[in-house]
Structure formats: structure tokens, C-alpha cells
Coordinates of C-alpha atoms and ligand atoms in Angstrom, one line a residue:
M1 CA 5.8 -42.0 -45.2
R2 CA 8.7 -41.2 -42.9
F3 CA 9.1 -43.1 -39.7
D4 CA 11.0 -41.5 -36.8
E5 CA 12.6 -44.6 -35.1
A6 CA 13.2 -42.9 -31.8
T7 CA 10.5 -43.3 -29.2
Y8 CA 10.0 -39.9 -27.6
D9 CA 9.0 -39.7 -23.9
V10 CA 6.2 -37.3 -24.8
L11 CA 4.7 -35.9 -28.0
V12 CA 3.0 -32.5 -27.3
A13 CA 0.4 -31.7 -30.0
G14 CA 0.0 -28.0 -30.2
Y15 CA 2.6 -25.3 -29.8
G16 CA 0.4 -22.6 -28.3
P17 CA 1.4 -21.2 -24.9
V18 CA 0.3 -24.3 -23.0
G19 CA 2.1 -26.6 -25.3
Q20 CA 5.2 -24.4 -25.1
I21 CA 5.2 -24.3 -21.3
L22 CA 4.5 -28.0 -20.9
T23 CA 7.4 -28.8 -23.3
S24 CA 9.7 -26.4 -21.4
L25 CA 8.8 -28.0 -18.1
L26 CA 9.4 -31.5 -19.4
A27 CA 12.5 -30.7 -21.2
R28 CA 13.9 -29.0 -18.1
D29 CA 13.5 -32.3 -16.4
G30 CA 15.6 -34.0 -19.1
H31 CA 12.8 -35.8 -21.1
R32 CA 12.9 -36.3 -24.9
I33 CA 10.0 -34.3 -26.4
A34 CA 8.5 -34.0 -29.9
V35 CA 6.2 -31.2 -30.6
A36 CA 3.7 -31.1 -33.5
E37 CA 2.2 -27.8 -34.6
R38 CA 0.2 -27.4 -37.7
W39 CA 1.3 -23.8 -38.4
P40 CA 4.8 -23.1 -39.6
D41 CA 5.3 -20.1 -37.4
L42 CA 4.1 -18.8 -34.0
Y43 CA 0.8 -17.0 -34.0
P44 CA 1.8 -13.4 -33.8
R45 CA -1.2 -11.9 -32.0
P46 CA -2.2 -11.9 -28.3
R47 CA -5.2 -13.7 -26.8
A48 CA -4.5 -13.8 -23.1
A49 CA -3.6 -10.5 -21.4
H50 CA -3.6 -11.4 -17.7
F51 CA -1.8 -14.0 -15.6
D52 CA -2.0 -14.4 -11.8
H53 CA 0.6 -14.7 -9.1
E54 CA 0.6 -18.5 -9.1
I55 CA 1.4 -18.6 -12.9
H56 CA 4.2 -16.1 -12.2
R57 CA 5.9 -18.8 -10.2
T58 CA 5.8 -21.3 -13.1
L59 CA 7.1 -18.6 -15.5
D60 CA 9.9 -17.8 -13.0
R61 CA 10.8 -21.5 -12.8
L62 CA 11.3 -21.4 -16.5
G63 CA 13.3 -18.1 -16.2
V64 CA 11.2 -16.2 -18.7
T65 CA 9.4 -13.5 -16.6
A66 CA 12.4 -11.2 -16.5
A67 CA 12.8 -11.6 -20.3
L68 CA 9.3 -10.1 -20.9
G69 CA 10.7 -6.7 -20.1
D70 CA 8.2 -3.9 -20.8
D71 CA 5.7 -6.4 -22.1
V72 CA 4.6 -7.4 -18.6
V73 CA 3.4 -5.0 -15.8
E74 CA 1.9 -5.6 -12.4
M75 CA -1.8 -5.0 -12.4
R76 CA -2.5 -2.3 -9.8
S77 CA -6.2 -1.9 -10.1
Y78 CA -9.4 -3.5 -11.6
D79 CA -12.3 -1.0 -11.7
W80 CA -15.9 -1.6 -12.4
R81 CA -18.0 1.3 -13.8
G82 CA -21.8 1.2 -13.6
A83 CA -24.5 2.0 -16.2
D84 CA -23.8 5.8 -15.8
G85 CA -20.0 5.3 -16.3
E86 CA -19.2 6.1 -12.7
L87 CA -17.1 3.9 -10.4
I88 CA -19.1 1.2 -8.6
L89 CA -16.2 -1.0 -7.5
E90 CA -12.5 -0.5 -7.1
I91 CA -10.4 -3.7 -6.6
K92 CA -6.9 -2.8 -5.5
A93 CA -4.8 -5.5 -7.0
D94 CA -1.3 -4.4 -5.9
T95 CA -1.0 -6.4 -2.8
L96 CA 1.3 -9.4 -2.4
A97 CA -0.5 -12.7 -2.8
A98 CA 0.4 -16.2 -1.5
S99 CA 2.9 -16.9 -4.3
G100 CA 5.1 -13.9 -3.3
H101 CA 4.0 -11.8 -6.3
V102 CA 1.2 -9.2 -6.7
I103 CA -2.2 -10.7 -7.5
G104 CA -2.2 -10.1 -11.3
H105 CA 0.0 -9.2 -14.2
L106 CA -0.9 -7.8 -17.6
F107 CA 1.3 -9.0 -20.4
Y108 CA 1.8 -9.1 -24.2
Q109 CA 1.4 -12.8 -25.2
P110 CA 3.5 -12.8 -28.4
T111 CA 6.6 -11.8 -26.4
L112 CA 6.1 -14.7 -24.0
E113 CA 5.7 -17.1 -26.9
R114 CA 8.7 -15.8 -28.7
T115 CA 10.8 -16.0 -25.5
L116 CA 9.8 -19.6 -24.9
H117 CA 10.3 -20.5 -28.5
A118 CA 13.8 -19.0 -28.6
R119 CA 14.8 -21.4 -25.8
L120 CA 13.0 -24.5 -27.0
R121 CA 14.5 -24.1 -30.5
E122 CA 17.9 -24.5 -28.9
A123 CA 17.0 -27.4 -26.5
E124 CA 18.7 -30.6 -27.6
Q125 CA 16.1 -32.9 -26.2
V126 CA 13.2 -31.2 -28.1
D127 CA 12.3 -31.8 -31.7
L128 CA 10.0 -29.2 -33.1
F129 CA 7.8 -30.2 -36.0
Q130 CA 6.2 -26.9 -37.0
G131 CA 4.1 -27.0 -40.1
W132 CA 3.0 -30.6 -39.2
E133 CA -0.6 -31.3 -38.3
L134 CA -1.5 -34.3 -36.1
V135 CA -4.0 -36.3 -38.1
A136 CA -4.2 -39.8 -36.5
L137 CA -3.3 -41.6 -33.2
E138 CA -3.0 -45.3 -32.4
Q139 CA -2.6 -46.4 -28.8
E140 CA -0.4 -49.5 -28.2
P141 CA 0.2 -51.0 -24.8
D142 CA 3.6 -49.2 -24.3
Y143 CA 3.4 -46.2 -26.6
V144 CA 1.3 -44.1 -28.9
T145 CA 1.8 -43.8 -32.6
A146 CA 1.0 -40.4 -34.1
T147 CA 0.7 -39.6 -37.8
L148 CA 1.6 -36.1 -38.7
E149 CA 1.0 -34.5 -42.1
R150 CA 3.0 -31.6 -43.5
T151 CA 1.0 -28.4 -44.1
R152 CA 1.4 -25.5 -46.5
Q153 CA 0.3 -21.9 -45.6
L154 CA -1.8 -20.4 -48.4
G155 CA -2.3 -16.9 -46.9
E156 CA -3.1 -15.3 -43.6
G157 CA -5.2 -17.7 -41.6
R158 CA -5.3 -20.5 -44.2
L159 CA -3.5 -23.8 -44.4
E160 CA -3.7 -26.9 -46.6
R161 CA -2.3 -30.4 -46.0
T162 CA 0.2 -31.6 -48.5
G163 CA -0.2 -35.3 -48.2
E164 CA 3.4 -35.8 -47.0
Q165 CA 3.3 -37.8 -43.8
R166 CA 5.6 -38.9 -41.0
V167 CA 5.0 -41.1 -38.0
V168 CA 6.1 -40.3 -34.5
R169 CA 6.1 -42.7 -31.6
A170 CA 5.9 -41.5 -28.0
R171 CA 5.3 -43.0 -24.6
Y172 CA 2.6 -40.4 -23.9
V173 CA 0.8 -37.8 -26.1
V174 CA -0.5 -34.6 -24.6
G175 CA -3.1 -32.8 -26.6
A176 CA -2.5 -29.1 -26.1
D177 CA -4.1 -28.4 -29.4
G178 CA -6.7 -25.8 -28.4
A179 CA -10.5 -25.6 -28.1
N180 CA -11.3 -27.8 -31.1
S181 CA -8.7 -30.4 -30.1
R182 CA -8.2 -33.2 -32.7
V183 CA -6.4 -35.2 -30.0
R184 CA -9.5 -35.0 -27.8
T185 CA -11.7 -36.2 -30.6
L186 CA -9.3 -39.0 -31.7
A187 CA -9.1 -40.2 -28.1
G188 CA -12.9 -40.3 -28.0
I189 CA -13.2 -37.9 -25.1
G190 CA -16.5 -36.1 -24.8
E191 CA -17.1 -32.6 -23.4
D192 CA -19.5 -31.1 -20.9
D193 CA -21.0 -27.9 -22.2
L194 CA -21.8 -25.4 -19.4
G195 CA -24.1 -23.5 -21.7
F196 CA -22.5 -20.1 -22.2
A197 CA -22.0 -18.7 -25.8
V198 CA -21.8 -15.0 -26.5
H199 CA -19.9 -13.1 -29.2
W200 CA -17.4 -10.3 -28.2
L201 CA -15.4 -8.0 -30.4
V202 CA -11.8 -7.9 -29.4
A203 CA -9.6 -5.0 -30.6
D204 CA -5.8 -4.7 -29.8
V205 CA -4.0 -1.5 -30.3
G206 CA -0.3 -0.7 -30.1
F207 CA 1.3 2.7 -29.3
D208 CA 4.5 4.0 -30.9
D209 CA 4.5 7.0 -28.6
P210 CA 5.0 5.9 -25.0
A211 CA 3.6 9.3 -23.8
T212 CA 0.3 8.7 -25.5
A213 CA 0.1 5.3 -24.0
E214 CA 0.9 6.5 -20.5
R215 CA -1.6 9.4 -20.7
L216 CA -4.4 7.0 -21.7
F217 CA -3.5 4.4 -19.2
A218 CA -3.4 7.0 -16.4
K219 CA -6.9 8.1 -17.4
L220 CA -8.4 4.6 -17.9
G221 CA -6.6 2.6 -15.2
D222 CA -4.9 -0.7 -15.7
S223 CA -8.1 -2.7 -16.2
T224 CA -11.7 -1.4 -16.4
Q225 CA -15.0 -3.1 -16.8
W226 CA -17.9 -0.9 -18.0
C227 CA -21.0 -2.7 -16.8
D228 CA -23.1 -0.7 -19.2
P229 CA -26.4 -2.6 -20.1
R230 CA -26.4 -0.7 -23.4
R231 CA -23.1 -2.5 -24.3
P232 CA -21.0 -4.2 -21.7
H233 CA -17.3 -3.6 -22.5
M234 CA -13.9 -3.7 -21.0
S235 CA -10.3 -2.4 -21.5
A236 CA -7.0 -3.4 -20.1
R237 CA -3.4 -2.5 -20.7
V238 CA -1.3 -5.2 -22.2
G239 CA 2.2 -4.5 -21.0
K240 CA 3.5 -1.0 -21.5
H241 CA 2.9 -0.5 -25.3
H242 CA -0.4 -2.2 -26.0
R243 CA -4.0 -2.0 -24.9
R244 CA -7.0 -4.2 -25.4
W245 CA -10.7 -3.4 -25.7
E246 CA -13.5 -6.0 -25.7
F247 CA -17.1 -5.2 -26.6
M248 CA -20.1 -7.5 -26.2
L249 CA -22.1 -8.0 -29.3
L250 CA -25.8 -7.2 -28.8
P251 CA -28.7 -9.3 -29.8
G252 CA -29.2 -8.9 -33.6
E253 CA -25.6 -7.9 -34.2
R254 CA -23.4 -10.2 -36.4
P255 CA -19.6 -10.8 -36.3
E256 CA -19.4 -9.5 -39.9
D257 CA -20.8 -6.1 -38.8
F258 CA -17.4 -5.5 -37.2
A259 CA -15.2 -6.9 -40.0
D260 CA -13.8 -3.6 -41.2
A261 CA -11.5 -1.4 -39.3
D262 CA -13.7 1.7 -39.6
A263 CA -16.4 0.0 -37.6
V264 CA -13.9 -0.8 -34.9
W265 CA -12.5 2.8 -34.8
R266 CA -16.1 4.0 -34.3
M267 CA -16.2 1.7 -31.2
L268 CA -12.9 3.1 -29.9
A269 CA -13.9 6.7 -30.6
P270 CA -14.6 7.7 -26.9
W271 CA -10.9 7.0 -26.1
L272 CA -8.8 7.0 -29.2
E273 CA -8.4 8.4 -32.7
P274 CA -6.8 6.5 -35.5
G275 CA -3.6 8.7 -35.5
E276 CA -2.9 8.0 -31.8
A277 CA -2.4 4.2 -32.0
R278 CA -2.1 1.3 -34.5
L279 CA -5.1 -1.1 -34.7
E280 CA -3.1 -4.3 -34.6
R281 CA -6.0 -6.6 -35.0
H282 CA -9.7 -7.0 -34.4
V283 CA -11.7 -10.2 -34.3
V284 CA -15.0 -11.4 -33.0
Y285 CA -14.7 -14.4 -30.7
Q286 CA -17.5 -16.6 -29.4
F287 CA -16.8 -17.0 -25.7
S288 CA -18.0 -20.3 -24.5
S289 CA -17.7 -22.7 -21.5
R290 CA -16.8 -26.3 -22.0
L291 CA -14.9 -29.0 -20.2
A292 CA -13.5 -32.3 -21.4
E293 CA -15.0 -35.2 -19.4
T294 CA -11.6 -36.6 -18.6
M295 CA -8.0 -35.4 -19.1
R296 CA -6.6 -38.9 -19.5
E297 CA -7.4 -41.8 -21.9
R298 CA -4.7 -44.3 -21.2
R299 CA -1.5 -42.8 -22.8
I300 CA -3.3 -39.7 -24.1
L301 CA -3.6 -36.6 -21.9
L302 CA -5.1 -33.2 -22.4
A303 CA -4.0 -29.7 -21.3
G304 CA -5.1 -26.1 -21.8
D305 CA -8.1 -25.2 -24.1
A306 CA -8.2 -28.8 -25.3
A307 CA -9.5 -29.7 -21.8
H308 CA -11.5 -26.5 -20.9
V309 CA -12.6 -23.3 -22.5
M310 CA -14.1 -20.4 -20.5
P311 CA -15.0 -16.8 -21.1
P312 CA -12.2 -14.4 -20.2
F313 CA -14.1 -12.5 -17.5
I314 CA -11.5 -13.3 -14.8
G315 CA -8.6 -13.8 -17.2
Q316 CA -8.1 -17.5 -16.2
G317 CA -8.2 -19.5 -19.5
L318 CA -4.5 -19.6 -20.1
C319 CA -3.7 -19.6 -16.3
S320 CA -5.8 -22.8 -16.1
G321 CA -3.9 -24.3 -19.0
I322 CA -0.6 -23.4 -17.3
R323 CA -1.9 -25.0 -14.1
D324 CA -2.6 -28.2 -16.1
A325 CA 1.0 -28.1 -17.5
A326 CA 2.5 -27.7 -14.0
N327 CA 0.3 -30.5 -12.7
L328 CA 1.0 -32.9 -15.6
S329 CA 4.7 -32.2 -15.8
W330 CA 5.7 -33.4 -12.3
K331 CA 3.6 -36.5 -12.5
L332 CA 4.9 -37.4 -16.0
D333 CA 8.4 -36.8 -14.7
L334 CA 7.9 -39.3 -11.9
V335 CA 6.3 -41.9 -14.2
L336 CA 8.9 -41.4 -17.0
K337 CA 11.8 -41.8 -14.5
G338 CA 10.2 -45.0 -13.2
T339 CA 9.7 -43.7 -9.7
S340 CA 5.8 -43.9 -9.8
P341 CA 3.3 -46.1 -11.6
D342 CA 1.3 -44.5 -14.4
T343 CA -1.9 -44.8 -12.4
I344 CA -0.9 -41.5 -10.7
L345 CA -1.8 -39.9 -14.0
D346 CA -5.5 -40.5 -13.2
S347 CA -5.2 -37.9 -10.5
I348 CA -4.8 -35.2 -13.2
T349 CA -8.5 -35.4 -14.0
E350 CA -9.4 -35.9 -10.3
E351 CA -7.5 -32.7 -9.4
R352 CA -7.9 -30.4 -12.5
Y353 CA -11.4 -31.2 -13.6
G354 CA -12.9 -29.9 -10.4
Q355 CA -10.6 -26.9 -10.2
N356 CA -11.3 -26.0 -13.8
R357 CA -15.0 -26.4 -13.4
R358 CA -15.1 -24.1 -10.4
T359 CA -12.9 -21.5 -12.2
I360 CA -15.4 -21.5 -15.1
E361 CA -18.3 -21.1 -12.7
V362 CA -16.6 -18.1 -11.0
S363 CA -16.0 -16.6 -14.4
L364 CA -19.6 -17.1 -15.5
R365 CA -20.9 -15.5 -12.3
M366 CA -18.6 -12.5 -12.8
G367 CA -19.9 -12.2 -16.4
Q368 CA -23.5 -12.5 -15.3
V369 CA -23.2 -9.6 -12.9
S370 CA -21.0 -7.3 -15.1
C371 CA -22.7 -8.0 -18.5
T372 CA -26.4 -7.9 -17.8
L373 CA -28.4 -6.2 -20.5
D374 CA -31.4 -5.6 -18.2
P375 CA -31.3 -1.9 -17.2
E376 CA -33.3 -2.6 -14.0
A377 CA -30.9 -5.4 -12.9
A378 CA -28.0 -3.1 -13.7
A379 CA -29.4 -0.2 -11.7
E380 CA -30.0 -2.6 -8.7
R381 CA -26.4 -3.9 -9.0
D382 CA -25.0 -0.4 -9.2
R383 CA -27.0 0.7 -6.0
A384 CA -25.9 -2.4 -4.1
F385 CA -22.3 -2.0 -5.1
R386 CA -22.3 1.7 -4.2
S387 CA -23.7 0.9 -0.8
G388 CA -20.8 -1.5 -0.2
Q389 CA -22.7 -4.7 -0.9
A390 CA -20.5 -5.9 -3.8
P391 CA -19.7 -9.6 -3.3
P392 CA -16.1 -10.1 -2.2
P393 CA -13.8 -11.5 -4.9
E394 CA -14.1 -15.3 -5.0
P395 CA -10.8 -17.1 -4.1
M396 CA -9.4 -19.4 -6.7
P397 CA -10.3 -23.0 -5.8
G398 CA -7.7 -25.4 -4.4
L399 CA -7.5 -29.2 -4.9
S400 CA -10.3 -31.1 -3.3
G401 CA -9.1 -34.6 -4.2
G402 CA -6.1 -36.4 -5.9
I403 CA -2.6 -36.7 -4.5
R404 CA -2.9 -35.0 -1.1
H405 CA -2.8 -35.9 2.5
D406 CA -6.0 -35.7 4.6
D407 CA -5.6 -32.5 6.6
P408 CA -7.1 -28.9 6.4
L409 CA -4.1 -27.3 4.6
A410 CA -3.8 -30.1 2.0
G411 CA -4.8 -29.0 -1.5
S412 CA -4.4 -25.3 -0.8
L413 CA -1.9 -23.1 -2.7
G414 CA 1.5 -22.9 -1.0
V415 CA 3.0 -19.7 0.2
Q416 CA 6.3 -18.4 -1.1
G417 CA 8.6 -16.0 0.9
L418 CA 12.1 -14.5 0.8
I419 CA 14.7 -16.8 2.3
E420 CA 18.4 -17.2 2.9
H421 CA 19.5 -20.8 2.4
D422 CA 22.9 -22.3 1.6
G423 CA 24.4 -18.8 1.4
R424 CA 21.9 -17.7 -1.2
Q425 CA 19.1 -15.1 -0.8
G426 CA 15.9 -14.6 -2.8
L427 CA 12.4 -15.9 -3.3
A428 CA 12.3 -19.6 -2.2
D429 CA 11.8 -20.9 -5.8
S430 CA 14.8 -19.1 -7.1
V431 CA 17.0 -20.3 -4.3
L432 CA 15.8 -23.9 -4.3
G433 CA 14.8 -24.6 -7.9
N434 CA 12.1 -27.1 -8.9
G435 CA 10.6 -29.9 -6.8
F436 CA 8.9 -31.0 -3.6
C437 CA 9.7 -28.7 -0.6
L438 CA 9.3 -29.5 3.1
I439 CA 9.0 -26.4 5.2
T440 CA 9.4 -26.9 9.0
R441 CA 9.4 -24.7 12.1
A442 CA 11.7 -27.2 13.9
E443 CA 14.7 -29.2 12.9
P444 CA 13.2 -32.5 11.5
H445 CA 14.7 -35.8 12.8
L446 CA 14.3 -38.2 9.9
S447 CA 14.3 -42.0 10.1
T448 CA 16.1 -44.1 7.5
T449 CA 12.9 -44.6 5.7
D450 CA 12.1 -40.9 5.8
R451 CA 15.5 -40.1 4.3
E452 CA 14.9 -42.7 1.5
T453 CA 11.6 -40.9 0.7
V454 CA 13.3 -37.5 0.7
A455 CA 15.9 -38.8 -1.6
A456 CA 13.5 -40.7 -3.9
F457 CA 11.3 -37.6 -4.5
G458 CA 14.2 -35.0 -4.3
I459 CA 12.5 -33.2 -1.4
R460 CA 14.3 -30.1 -0.3
T461 CA 14.0 -29.0 3.3
L462 CA 13.7 -25.5 4.6
A463 CA 14.0 -25.7 8.4
L464 CA 13.1 -22.1 9.4
G465 CA 15.3 -20.7 12.0
H466 CA 17.8 -23.6 11.5
S467 CA 19.1 -24.3 8.0
T468 CA 17.0 -21.4 6.6
V469 CA 16.6 -17.8 7.4
D470 CA 13.0 -16.6 6.9
L471 CA 13.9 -13.1 5.6
D472 CA 10.4 -11.6 5.4
G473 CA 8.7 -13.8 8.0
R474 CA 6.0 -15.0 5.4
L475 CA 6.8 -18.7 5.7
T476 CA 6.9 -18.7 9.5
G477 CA 3.7 -16.6 9.5
W478 CA 2.0 -19.1 7.3
L479 CA 2.9 -22.1 9.4
V480 CA 2.0 -20.3 12.7
E481 CA -1.4 -19.1 11.4
S482 CA -2.2 -22.6 10.1
G483 CA -1.2 -24.1 13.4
V484 CA 1.3 -26.5 11.9
D485 CA 4.9 -27.4 12.5
A486 CA 5.6 -28.7 8.9
V487 CA 4.1 -28.5 5.5
L488 CA 5.0 -30.5 2.4
V489 CA 4.5 -28.6 -0.9
R490 CA 4.3 -30.3 -4.3
P491 CA 6.3 -29.2 -7.4
D492 CA 3.2 -27.4 -8.7
F493 CA 3.0 -25.3 -5.5
Y494 CA 0.0 -27.1 -4.0
V495 CA 0.2 -28.4 -0.4
F496 CA 0.5 -32.2 -0.3
G497 CA -0.1 -32.1 3.5
S498 CA 0.9 -30.7 6.8
V499 CA 1.4 -31.9 10.4
R500 CA 0.6 -30.1 13.6
R501 CA 3.5 -31.7 15.4
I502 CA 7.0 -32.3 13.9
E503 CA 6.9 -35.8 15.5
D504 CA 4.2 -36.7 13.0
L505 CA 6.3 -35.9 10.0
S506 CA 7.1 -39.6 9.3
A507 CA 3.4 -40.3 8.8
L508 CA 3.1 -37.5 6.3
L509 CA 6.2 -38.8 4.3
A510 CA 4.9 -42.3 4.5
D511 CA 1.6 -41.2 3.0
L512 CA 3.4 -39.4 0.1
R513 CA 5.4 -42.6 -0.5
Q514 CA 2.2 -44.7 -0.4
Q515 CA 0.4 -42.4 -2.9
L516 CA 3.2 -42.1 -5.3
V517 CA 5.0 -45.5 -5.3
V518 CA 3.7 -48.9 -6.1
S519 CA 3.5 -50.7 -2.8
E520 CA 6.3 -53.3 -2.3
D521 CA 3.7 -56.2 -2.1
S522 CA 1.9 -55.4 -5.3
Ligands
FAD601 C1 -10.2 -12.5 -26.2 C2 -9.5 -13.4 -25.3 C3 -9.0 -13.0 -24.1 C4 -8.4 -13.9 -23.2 N1 -7.8 -13.4 -22.1 C5 -7.2 -14.2 -21.2 C6 -6.5 -13.7 -20.1 O1 -6.4 -12.5 -19.8 N2 -5.9 -14.6 -19.2 C7 -6.0 -15.9 -19.4 O2 -5.4 -16.7 -18.6 N3 -6.6 -16.4 -20.5 C8 -7.2 -15.6 -21.4 N4 -7.8 -16.1 -22.6 C9 -7.7 -17.6 -22.8 C10 -6.4 -18.0 -23.5 O3 -6.1 -17.2 -24.5 C11 -6.5 -19.4 -23.9 O4 -6.9 -20.2 -22.8 C12 -5.1 -19.9 -24.3 O5 -4.6 -19.2 -25.4 C13 -5.1 -21.4 -24.6 O6 -3.8 -21.8 -24.9 P1 -3.6 -23.3 -25.5 O7 -2.1 -23.4 -25.7 O8 -4.3 -24.3 -24.7 O9 -4.4 -23.3 -26.9 P2 -4.1 -22.5 -28.2 O10 -3.5 -21.1 -28.0 O11 -5.4 -22.5 -29.0 O12 -3.0 -23.3 -29.0 C14 -3.3 -24.6 -29.6 C15 -2.3 -24.8 -30.7 O13 -2.5 -26.1 -31.2 C16 -2.4 -26.1 -32.6 N5 -3.1 -27.2 -33.2 C17 -4.5 -27.4 -33.2 N6 -4.8 -28.6 -33.8 C18 -3.6 -29.1 -34.2 C19 -3.3 -30.4 -34.8 N7 -4.2 -31.3 -35.2 N8 -2.0 -30.7 -35.0 C20 -1.0 -29.8 -34.6 N9 -1.2 -28.6 -34.0 C21 -2.5 -28.3 -33.8 C22 -2.9 -24.7 -33.0 O14 -2.5 -24.3 -34.3 C23 -2.4 -23.9 -31.9 O15 -1.1 -23.3 -32.2 C24 -8.4 -15.2 -23.5 C25 -8.9 -15.7 -24.7 C26 -9.5 -14.8 -25.5 C27 -10.1 -15.3 -26.8

């Protein structure tokens, strides 16, 4: 057995998109990371197809969105069609959302993973152990010992363990190892099952001829849900060169009924013939809804599907995992640097469990309405939607607890706008980079203690109309509408807190210090 003497700051188990993004965020902050992934290579097929405006900000911070090129497009529309195939609901999605990007984006996941991998492979502070499966974990008071075992690929979709082992030590381990997380099991963390389990056939096609793709996309729209009680199904473009179809399996149908490509082409026949596109893969998934009871067991943390799985009706599974990564990374950064005690890591469950649970519930409600197999319920839904009684889209939940001040804006998602600051113009994130951000409508007068807090947490200040020009008026509009003079935004874009009068800023900063730093008397 090999023993890696170095103690890493974090071992990330699982190199799917959430593991990759978490590793990228932690490495960017200068931490030493080991990654264990049981497969020798990246998984070459897409699962997620949609990410939202908030996730766009995280991807921007890693500088990868632009690198996706044609493999990401803005989602302009999301249509629902009723039992007769006619439009019952048209959701225009091309408006600017809080984060300074349009609401949704449709992307080709393998390009995102390849882009992140190309950077991580070159990152000096990251050791990638691909082809190594995490098989055991031991928690010690100051670190965790993980045993990895080398794997050998036997064929597509099959691996075996070789018996060769190595031991890796890290201050923290994050299980980003997917829905059947070994880390979760080894840490003894149970799951809450929210009771949804339905099989869907997923088929991804690629187009060699851009004209064929554009013709079809123009006809079908960016994303369409057929709420047909005879067989609910949906289709969405996946960047510029791919499209996805998903079909619900009906009672009595079995996954093996759709194992061969001919069966899938029969399902695609209303839109496509075999010569027009490549069937890149087809697979039957069981969509389910589960949540880990906690995301922290001492030095072991969970992120992504390891912590929550949900049906993809609102395209939020991966988005939720990326939110976990954004949440975990800034807290781990403060703990690893010694600025904060590791008790702040308890807030990960406090904040993310509730948010994930509400996201799953929204997804389940959407699924119930769009996927009913009852023709009468479907007819009633179609009538109601046509007469304008469709329920409005449910907003994504904010943070109801955790590290936040006690005020009405705290826990909501921060707004991003175009600014000019220090001679640079652009969206605030690209001008400022990563970290806490204090946005004020007046020049703040900081006491010595305030300045120490600002320095300790690397808080950047945007004094609108003073040090900062608010180019599109969005930040000023946000503060004015909220009736506040100042708002403090966390590195994961959620509002820590706000004050109505700039004179109360010291109290807000004192609360941040109190929540994130061990008190001097303890
Ligand atoms: C059909 C479908 C459509 C979807 N659409 C969307 C969408 O539009 N938008 C959205 O946000 N989400 C969507 N999702 C959900 C999304 O795909 C998942 O939430 C996301 O892929 C989870 O990423 P992850 O990194 O947490 O887990 P995974 O992608 O499962 O990665 C986990 C990794 O851990 C590795 N691993 C497992 N065990 C070990 C071990 N013991 N040792 C080492 N490595 C290990 C695995 O090999 C794998 O590489 C969809 C899902 C499906 C199935």
C-alpha cells in the first residue's frame, strides 16, 4: 500500500461536474486538493442540459463560460403543450435575471467538463487520482484518512478493482461522488426519501449539419414540454449542435423495452429520421427525490447528487450541486486559512438542506402538473392554463437560516449589474473578482474595527456614485427598491445582510465578525 505523506487541505471524492467545480473553486483560493475518481477518463455523455443565471456567475468566476462557445446558448423560451399538442403556456425566458444574465442557459455538459479538466490538469496545487476508487475513510481529530483502490476498465460502463491501494490524508473530505455516494454511506449519513420514482427514456442526438439543427430548433423552440397524458415527454436544445428528448415510461413498460436504437428512433419519428442526426446515446433513468439528512459529519462533507437527487423537471439537479460547491468553498476557505472556526461548516446543512428540499418540492409540483396520466385532470389543466390560470413560476428559494443577518433582504440572491470601478468596466464580478462585496449608496465611514473586519474577510466596497459608477443603474435600483443604504453580499452571491441607514453599517459588520470568527473571550 502506498502512503501519500502530504496532508491535503481537501480530498474531493468524485470528479463529476460538482467535484470539478468545487476543486476549481478551492484551488483558485490556493488550497492543496486531491481528487479521487473511480473512472480513468471523464464521462463523455451529457446528463444536465440547463443551468440558471446564478450558476452562470459561478462559471464566470472560474472563467469557463466563454470557453463553452457554441455549446452553450441562452434559453429564450420554455413552452408547454397540452393533450392536443397545442400551446397552453409560453414562458418567455430571455429576460435579464438578478444575476445579470438571462434566466436560463442550455449547454452541452461534456464541453464544460472537458474545459474544467483541461485547467485542473495543469493546476499545481491539484493532484488528480483518476482511476482510483475511494473504498474506506477513517476520521481522526485533525484529519481524515482515505483509502483509494486502483481500478481497471473492462469495457464500456464496467470497472474492476485491482487490489492496489494508496492512502491519502486530508483535513476535510468532500463526497461529490454522486447519487449512490460511498462517502455518504461510510460517514453513516442517512437519506430522506421524498417518494418519487419514475422511469424516463433519455435520448441525445447530435447534428453534423447546422442547417438541419436550426430548422428543427426553430420549429420546436428552445425547450418544450408535451403534457400529453398518453405519454408525457419533453425536448430541449443542448447548445447549438445537440438536442435532447425525454419520454416518460408508462405503467407496464420496462427499461429493456427501449434498449435498442430502433425503439428509440420510433419514439423520435414525429420529428427526426435516422439520416438527419446521430443518436449519441439513449438510456432509461429512474428519476427520484432524496436528500441526505446532513451535509456534514465532522470532517466529512457532501455536495451535489451525493447530498440530493431530484427529477430534472426544472433542470436544477446540477445547479443545486454547484450551489453546494459555491457555499462550501468560501466557508472551507475561511476555515483552512484559520480565519474562522470549523463550526461555521455546520451552516452548510442549515442553509443548503432547506434550499435543496424546497427546490425538489418545486420540481415535483411541476412534474405532477405536466406529467399527469389522467386524461380528465389533463383536460382540466389545459382549460385552466388557456384561460390564463397557470400558476406563476415559483421563485427559487433563498436562505432561511445559517450565516445571515436578521433583516428582510438577508438570505436572498444578490443582484449583479454593470459597473465602472478602478478604471475597469464590466459586470461587477468580472471587475471585482471573488469574495464578499459591500454595496452602498453613500460613502461609508468605517471605524478602525470596521476596517479590520473588511481586511480580515477581504470585503470589497462599491460605493455607488462615489468610488463606483453604476453603469446600468441595476445596483442602485436594487438598493432603492429594497429601501436600504447598504447591502453586504457573500462570496456565493447571497445577501448576508443590509441596513436601512449607512450609520448602521458598523452593526452589520460586527454581526458578520461575530458569526464568522471565534469570539475573543472563548
Ligand atoms: C436525464 C437527466 C437530465 C438532467 N438535467 C439537468 C438539467 O438540465 N439541469 C441540472 O441542473 N441538472 C440536471 N440533471 C441532474 C444532474 O445531471 C446531476 O445533478 C449532476 O450530474 C450531478 O453531478 P455530481 O457531480 O454531483 O454527480 P455525478 O455526475 O454523478 O458525479 C459523481 C462522480 O463520482 C464518481 N464516484 C462515485 N463513487 C466513487 C468512489 N467511491 N470513488 C471515486 N469516485 C467515485 C463517479 O464515477 C462520478 O464521476 C439531470 C439529470 C438527468 C439524469
